[in-house]
Amino acid sequence: MKKLLPLLVAVGPLLLLAAFARTQDAGTAPLLKAGVAQVVITPPVNMWMAGYAGRKKPAEGKVQDLFAKALALEDSGGNRLVIVTTDLIGILPTLRASMEQKVAGAFQLPPQALLLNASHTHSGPEYRVRTGPHDQEAKEYTDFLEIQLVRVIGAALED
């Protein structure tokens, strides 16, 4: 619950507005439309975990899946905003830049309308590409992650 509290404080008022917008009379346009979606972002293979500098080996399995969740909002003027939360240690600048391009092309969503957030979990993958023996798995995970994030954003916008 402690992890959800900051998200609820930040997104709670928007959810209330969305609920209000859906209760408008059938003859009037909603003030705000909202859509939600989630997707699993658990690495398909065991990887090194982020934030564990002293570890001597990668993860040995999983206890539960990691998720990305999206909330898409659209006002009566057609302005859209998508908020994405991820079970990752952080959002790399390279991931941010790539996602800006992908969602602009796929959904005509400008960079300022995309908020990417990470829970800062130490139970997620280390996906920074550095010079080392694990660069290929980090690259492959980043490719997988981008596909999943585009998928969740599209599903939230569709909803």
Short mmCIF file of C-alpha atoms in Angstrom, two decimals:
data_model
loop_
_atom_site.label_atom_id
_atom_site.label_comp_id
_atom_site.label_asym_id
_atom_site.label_seq_id
_atom_site.Cartn_x
_atom_site.Cartn_y
_atom_site.Cartn_z
CA MET A 1 0.00 0.00 0.00
CA LYS A 2 2.90 2.36 0.71
CA LYS A 3 3.99 2.09 -2.92
CA LEU A 4 0.50 2.86 -4.19
CA LEU A 5 -0.10 5.88 -1.96
CA PRO A 6 2.04 8.38 -3.97
CA LEU A 7 0.42 7.18 -7.19
CA LEU A 8 -3.07 7.51 -5.72
CA VAL A 9 -2.30 11.01 -4.46
CA ALA A 10 -0.99 12.02 -7.88
CA VAL A 11 -3.60 10.29 -10.03
CA GLY A 12 -6.57 10.21 -7.63
CA PRO A 13 -7.93 13.65 -8.57
CA LEU A 14 -7.73 12.73 -12.25
CA LEU A 15 -9.65 9.53 -11.62
CA LEU A 16 -12.35 11.48 -9.79
CA LEU A 17 -12.63 13.84 -12.76
CA ALA A 18 -12.86 10.85 -15.08
CA ALA A 19 -15.60 9.30 -12.95
CA PHE A 20 -17.49 12.62 -12.95
CA ALA A 21 -17.11 12.93 -16.71
CA ARG A 22 -18.71 9.53 -17.24
CA THR A 23 -21.74 10.48 -15.13
CA GLN A 24 -22.72 13.43 -17.33
CA ASP A 25 -26.09 13.43 -19.05
CA ALA A 26 -26.21 11.39 -22.23
CA GLY A 27 -26.86 14.55 -24.24
CA THR A 28 -23.68 16.36 -23.17
CA ALA A 29 -20.08 15.59 -24.07
CA PRO A 30 -17.95 14.28 -21.21
CA LEU A 31 -15.51 16.73 -19.62
CA LEU A 32 -12.80 14.10 -19.59
CA LYS A 33 -12.48 10.63 -21.08
CA ALA A 34 -10.18 8.07 -19.46
CA GLY A 35 -8.83 4.69 -20.46
CA VAL A 36 -6.59 2.26 -18.62
CA ALA A 37 -4.47 -0.77 -19.48
CA GLN A 38 -1.71 -2.92 -18.08
CA VAL A 39 0.90 -5.24 -19.52
CA VAL A 40 3.48 -7.61 -18.08
CA ILE A 41 7.08 -6.38 -18.40
CA THR A 42 8.77 -9.25 -16.57
CA PRO A 43 11.94 -10.18 -18.47
CA PRO A 44 11.51 -13.42 -20.42
CA VAL A 45 14.90 -14.60 -19.11
CA ASN A 46 16.58 -14.23 -15.71
CA MET A 47 18.60 -11.01 -15.64
CA TRP A 48 20.79 -9.08 -13.26
CA MET A 49 18.65 -7.08 -10.87
CA ALA A 50 18.87 -3.30 -10.68
CA GLY A 51 20.24 -1.74 -7.52
CA TYR A 52 22.17 -4.77 -6.30
CA ALA A 53 25.79 -3.82 -6.89
CA GLY A 54 27.05 -6.55 -4.54
CA ARG A 55 25.25 -9.43 -6.27
CA LYS A 56 27.39 -12.11 -7.83
CA LYS A 57 24.76 -13.64 -10.13
CA PRO A 58 21.52 -12.81 -11.94
CA ALA A 59 18.03 -13.43 -10.56
CA GLU A 60 17.12 -17.06 -10.06
CA GLY A 61 13.43 -16.77 -10.94
CA LYS A 62 10.47 -14.62 -10.05
CA VAL A 63 8.01 -14.33 -7.22
CA GLN A 64 5.54 -12.19 -9.17
CA ASP A 65 5.33 -10.40 -12.49
CA LEU A 66 6.42 -6.83 -13.14
CA PHE A 67 3.89 -4.53 -14.81
CA ALA A 68 3.53 -1.35 -16.80
CA LYS A 69 0.19 0.38 -16.37
CA ALA A 70 -1.18 3.26 -18.41
CA LEU A 71 -3.82 5.88 -17.82
CA ALA A 72 -4.91 7.79 -20.93
CA LEU A 73 -6.89 11.01 -20.53
CA GLU A 74 -8.59 13.10 -23.20
CA ASP A 75 -10.40 16.39 -22.63
CA SER A 76 -13.37 17.66 -24.62
CA GLY A 77 -10.99 19.53 -26.94
CA GLY A 78 -9.22 16.31 -27.96
CA ASN A 79 -6.07 17.02 -25.94
CA ARG A 80 -4.58 13.76 -24.67
CA LEU A 81 -2.21 12.79 -21.88
CA VAL A 82 -0.86 9.32 -21.10
CA ILE A 83 0.68 8.46 -17.73
CA VAL A 84 2.64 5.20 -17.63
CA THR A 85 3.88 3.59 -14.44
CA THR A 86 6.48 0.84 -14.57
CA ASP A 87 7.93 -1.66 -12.12
CA LEU A 88 11.49 -0.59 -12.96
CA ILE A 89 14.31 1.10 -11.07
CA GLY A 90 14.14 4.09 -13.41
CA ILE A 91 13.42 5.34 -16.91
CA LEU A 92 16.60 5.65 -18.95
CA PRO A 93 16.93 8.78 -21.13
CA THR A 94 17.44 6.52 -24.15
CA LEU A 95 14.18 4.71 -23.39
CA ARG A 96 12.37 8.04 -22.99
CA ALA A 97 13.68 9.33 -26.33
CA SER A 98 12.77 6.13 -28.14
CA MET A 99 9.26 6.08 -26.64
CA GLU A 100 8.69 9.70 -27.67
CA GLN A 101 9.37 8.76 -31.28
CA LYS A 102 7.34 5.56 -31.20
CA VAL A 103 4.17 7.08 -29.67
CA ALA A 104 4.39 10.16 -31.87
CA GLY A 105 4.40 7.91 -34.93
CA ALA A 106 1.86 5.35 -33.73
CA PHE A 107 -0.62 7.56 -31.86
CA GLN A 108 0.22 11.19 -32.81
CA LEU A 109 1.01 11.76 -29.11
CA PRO A 110 3.49 14.62 -28.59
CA PRO A 111 6.39 14.20 -26.10
CA GLN A 112 4.85 16.63 -23.60
CA ALA A 113 1.74 14.42 -23.42
CA LEU A 114 3.68 11.34 -22.27
CA LEU A 115 4.65 10.85 -18.64
CA LEU A 116 6.83 7.81 -17.92
CA ASN A 117 7.28 6.87 -14.28
CA ALA A 118 9.22 4.14 -12.47
CA SER A 119 8.48 2.76 -9.02
CA HIS A 120 12.23 2.50 -8.34
CA THR A 121 12.00 -1.18 -7.51
CA HIS A 122 15.17 -3.11 -6.80
CA SER A 123 13.30 -6.26 -7.84
CA GLY A 124 13.39 -5.38 -11.52
CA PRO A 125 15.97 -5.91 -14.25
CA GLU A 126 19.17 -3.95 -14.75
CA TYR A 127 18.62 -2.90 -18.34
CA ARG A 128 21.30 -0.26 -18.86
CA VAL A 129 23.60 -1.18 -21.71
CA ARG A 130 27.19 -0.81 -20.61
CA THR A 131 30.40 -2.40 -21.76
CA GLY A 132 30.18 -5.84 -20.27
CA PRO A 133 29.07 -9.42 -20.72
CA HIS A 134 25.37 -8.70 -20.12
CA ASP A 135 24.87 -5.98 -22.73
CA GLN A 136 23.06 -8.24 -25.18
CA GLU A 137 20.40 -9.31 -22.68
CA ALA A 138 19.94 -5.66 -21.61
CA LYS A 139 19.51 -4.65 -25.26
CA GLU A 140 17.04 -7.48 -25.89
CA TYR A 141 15.07 -6.57 -22.76
CA THR A 142 14.94 -2.90 -23.78
CA ASP A 143 13.56 -3.91 -27.18
CA PHE A 144 10.94 -6.11 -25.45
CA LEU A 145 10.13 -3.30 -22.99
CA GLU A 146 9.55 -0.77 -25.77
CA ILE A 147 7.14 -3.14 -27.53
CA GLN A 148 5.23 -3.69 -24.31
CA LEU A 149 5.08 0.03 -23.50
CA VAL A 150 3.76 0.91 -26.95
CA ARG A 151 1.21 -1.88 -26.51
CA VAL A 152 -0.02 -0.62 -23.11
CA ILE A 153 -0.20 2.99 -24.31
CA GLY A 154 -2.21 1.95 -27.36
CA ALA A 155 -4.57 -0.17 -25.25
CA ALA A 156 -5.17 2.69 -22.79
CA LEU A 157 -5.87 5.11 -25.64
CA GLU A 158 -8.24 2.58 -27.22
CA ASP A 159 -10.05 2.10 -23.89
#
